[in-house]
Coordinates of C-alpha atoms in Angstrom, one line a residue:
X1 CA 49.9 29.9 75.2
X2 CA 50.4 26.7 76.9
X3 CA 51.6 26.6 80.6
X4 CA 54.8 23.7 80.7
X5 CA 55.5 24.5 84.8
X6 CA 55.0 21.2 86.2
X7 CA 52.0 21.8 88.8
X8 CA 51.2 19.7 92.0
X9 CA 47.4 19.2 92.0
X10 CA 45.5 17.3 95.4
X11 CA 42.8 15.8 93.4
X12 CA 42.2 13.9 96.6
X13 CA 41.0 17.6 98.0
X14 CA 38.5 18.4 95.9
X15 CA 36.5 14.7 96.6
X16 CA 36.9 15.5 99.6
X17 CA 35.6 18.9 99.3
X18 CA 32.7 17.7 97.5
X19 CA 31.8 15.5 100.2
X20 CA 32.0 17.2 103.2
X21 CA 31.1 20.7 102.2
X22 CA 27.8 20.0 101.0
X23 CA 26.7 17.8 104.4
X24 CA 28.7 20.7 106.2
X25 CA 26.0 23.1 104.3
X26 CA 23.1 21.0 104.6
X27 CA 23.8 20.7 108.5
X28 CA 23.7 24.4 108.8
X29 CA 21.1 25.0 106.9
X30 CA 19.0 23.0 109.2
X31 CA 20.0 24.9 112.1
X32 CA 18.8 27.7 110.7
X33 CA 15.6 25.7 109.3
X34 CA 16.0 27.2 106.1
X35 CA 13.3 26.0 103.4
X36 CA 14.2 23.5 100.9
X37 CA 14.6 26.3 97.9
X38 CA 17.5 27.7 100.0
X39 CA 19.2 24.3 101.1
X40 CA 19.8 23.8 97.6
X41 CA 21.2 26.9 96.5
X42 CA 23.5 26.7 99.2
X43 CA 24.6 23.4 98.3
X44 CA 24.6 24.1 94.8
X45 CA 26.5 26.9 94.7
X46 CA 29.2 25.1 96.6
X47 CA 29.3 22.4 94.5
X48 CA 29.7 25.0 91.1
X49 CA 32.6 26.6 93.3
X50 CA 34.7 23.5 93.8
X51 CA 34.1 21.7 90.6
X52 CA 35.1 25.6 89.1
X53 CA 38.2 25.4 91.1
X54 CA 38.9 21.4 89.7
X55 CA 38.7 21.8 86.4
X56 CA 41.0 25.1 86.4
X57 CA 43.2 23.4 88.1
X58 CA 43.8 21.0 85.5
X59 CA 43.3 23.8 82.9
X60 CA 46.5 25.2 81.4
X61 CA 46.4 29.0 80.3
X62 CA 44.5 32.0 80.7
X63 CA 41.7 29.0 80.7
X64 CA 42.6 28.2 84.5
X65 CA 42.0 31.8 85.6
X66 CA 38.3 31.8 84.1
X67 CA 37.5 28.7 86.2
X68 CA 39.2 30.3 89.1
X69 CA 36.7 33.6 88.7
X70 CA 33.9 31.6 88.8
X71 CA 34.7 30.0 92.0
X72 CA 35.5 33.1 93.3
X73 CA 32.0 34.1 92.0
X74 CA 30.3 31.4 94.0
X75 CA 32.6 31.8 97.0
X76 CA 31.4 35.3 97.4
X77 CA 27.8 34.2 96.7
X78 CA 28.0 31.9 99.4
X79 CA 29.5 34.7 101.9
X80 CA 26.7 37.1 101.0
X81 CA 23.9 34.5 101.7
X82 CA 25.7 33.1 104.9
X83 CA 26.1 36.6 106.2
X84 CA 22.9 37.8 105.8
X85 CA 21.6 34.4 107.6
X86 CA 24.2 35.6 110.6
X87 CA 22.8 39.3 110.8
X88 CA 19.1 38.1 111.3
X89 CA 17.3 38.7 114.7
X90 CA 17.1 36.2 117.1
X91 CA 20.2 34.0 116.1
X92 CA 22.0 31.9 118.8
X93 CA 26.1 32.8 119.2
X94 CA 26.4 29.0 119.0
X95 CA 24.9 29.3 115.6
X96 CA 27.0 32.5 114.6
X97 CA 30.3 30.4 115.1
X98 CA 29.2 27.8 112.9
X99 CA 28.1 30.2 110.1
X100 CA 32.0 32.1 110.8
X101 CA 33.6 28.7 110.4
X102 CA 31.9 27.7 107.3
X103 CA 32.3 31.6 105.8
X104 CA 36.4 30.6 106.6
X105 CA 36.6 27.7 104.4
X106 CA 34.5 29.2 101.9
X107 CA 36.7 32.1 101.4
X108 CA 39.9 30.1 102.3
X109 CA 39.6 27.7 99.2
X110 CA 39.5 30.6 96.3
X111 CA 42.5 32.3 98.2
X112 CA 44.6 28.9 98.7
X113 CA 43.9 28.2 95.0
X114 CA 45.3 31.6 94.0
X115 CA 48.2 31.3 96.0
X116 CA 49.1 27.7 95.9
X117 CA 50.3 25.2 93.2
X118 CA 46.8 25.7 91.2
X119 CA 47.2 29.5 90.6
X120 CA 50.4 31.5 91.2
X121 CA 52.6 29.0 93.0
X122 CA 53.5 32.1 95.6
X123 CA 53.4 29.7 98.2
X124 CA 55.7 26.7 98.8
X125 CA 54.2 23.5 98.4
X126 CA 54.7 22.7 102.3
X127 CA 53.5 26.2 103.1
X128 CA 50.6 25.4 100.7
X129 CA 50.0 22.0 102.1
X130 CA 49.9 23.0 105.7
X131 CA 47.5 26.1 105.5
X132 CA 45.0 23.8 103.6
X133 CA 45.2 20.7 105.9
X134 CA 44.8 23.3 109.0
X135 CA 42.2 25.2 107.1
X136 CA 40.3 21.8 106.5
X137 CA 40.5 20.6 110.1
X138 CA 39.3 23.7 111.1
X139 CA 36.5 23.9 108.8
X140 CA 35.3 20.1 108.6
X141 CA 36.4 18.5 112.0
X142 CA 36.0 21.9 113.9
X143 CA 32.5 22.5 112.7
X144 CA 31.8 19.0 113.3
X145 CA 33.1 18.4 116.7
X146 CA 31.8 22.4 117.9
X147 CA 28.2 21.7 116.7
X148 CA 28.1 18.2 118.3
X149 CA 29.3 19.4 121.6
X150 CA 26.7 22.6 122.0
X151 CA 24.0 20.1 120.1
X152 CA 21.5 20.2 123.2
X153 CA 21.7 24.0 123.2
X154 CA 21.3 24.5 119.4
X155 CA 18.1 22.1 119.1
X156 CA 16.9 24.3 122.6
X157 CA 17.3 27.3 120.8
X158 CA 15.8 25.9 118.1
X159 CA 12.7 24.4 119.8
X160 CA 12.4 27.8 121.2
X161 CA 12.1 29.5 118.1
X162 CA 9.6 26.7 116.4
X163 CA 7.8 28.0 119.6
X164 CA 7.4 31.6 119.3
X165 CA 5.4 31.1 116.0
X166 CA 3.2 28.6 116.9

């Protein structure tokens, strides 16, 4: 079957996605001063979930939905390894709200994608437009301008930590 709905796809998102997730994931990664091995499978699997969510976006039939599946795949991946990061002893609040606001986008972009001009179409495209560009400011700009203001107090309660296992 071939799909002949004209669709409205923001190729401009995804580059952007695939931009500023990965420094957004590499950031928080070294607040939690994961090891390399884990940086990268962050990273990686954020990459797999957008490029998943590209190409089924410009897939037409059932197609579309597999690529959709596997960024959901990777979303939840993501969620799984982000949360279990959270729930470890000794982690700052500070640090806790930037892990939330990454698990947000993360599990925003699947859903958008579902709902939006990519998947279903259940959404308006102004509707559609307006939850992602609010979701993205949140995400990239909020994470951004929340980590640089409490910066002194994540590096303290870093330091602190480096110092307990010395």
């Amino acid at each position: 079957t071939t799909d002949t709905t004209p669709r409205v796809i923001f190729w401009g998102r995804y580059v952007g996605h695939l931009i500023a997730a990965p420094l957004i994931m590499v950031d928080l990664s070294l607040v939690y001063q994961l090891d390399t091995a884990a940086m990268l499978q962050l990273v990686s699997y954020d990459i797999i979930m957008y490029l998943a969510g590209f190409v089924g976006a410009y897939s037409v039939g059932a197609h579309k939905w597999t690529w959709w599946f596997v960024a959901l795949v990777f979303a939840i991946l993501i969620t799984i390894q982000l949360v279990k990061m959270c729930m470890a002893e000794n982690v700052a609040e500070i640090t806790k709200m930037l892990t939330y606001i990454v698990i947000f986008g993360t599990c925003l972009f699947p859903l958008m994608w579902l709902l939006g001009s990519e998947g279903t179409a259940a959404l308006g495209l102004s509707q559609e437009v307006g939850i992602v560009a609010v979701g993205d400011l949140v995400c990239s700009v909020g994470f951004g301008l929340y980590f640089l203001l409490n910066y002194d107090q994540v590096m303290e309660d870093e330091e602190g930590d480096a110092q307990q296992y010395v």
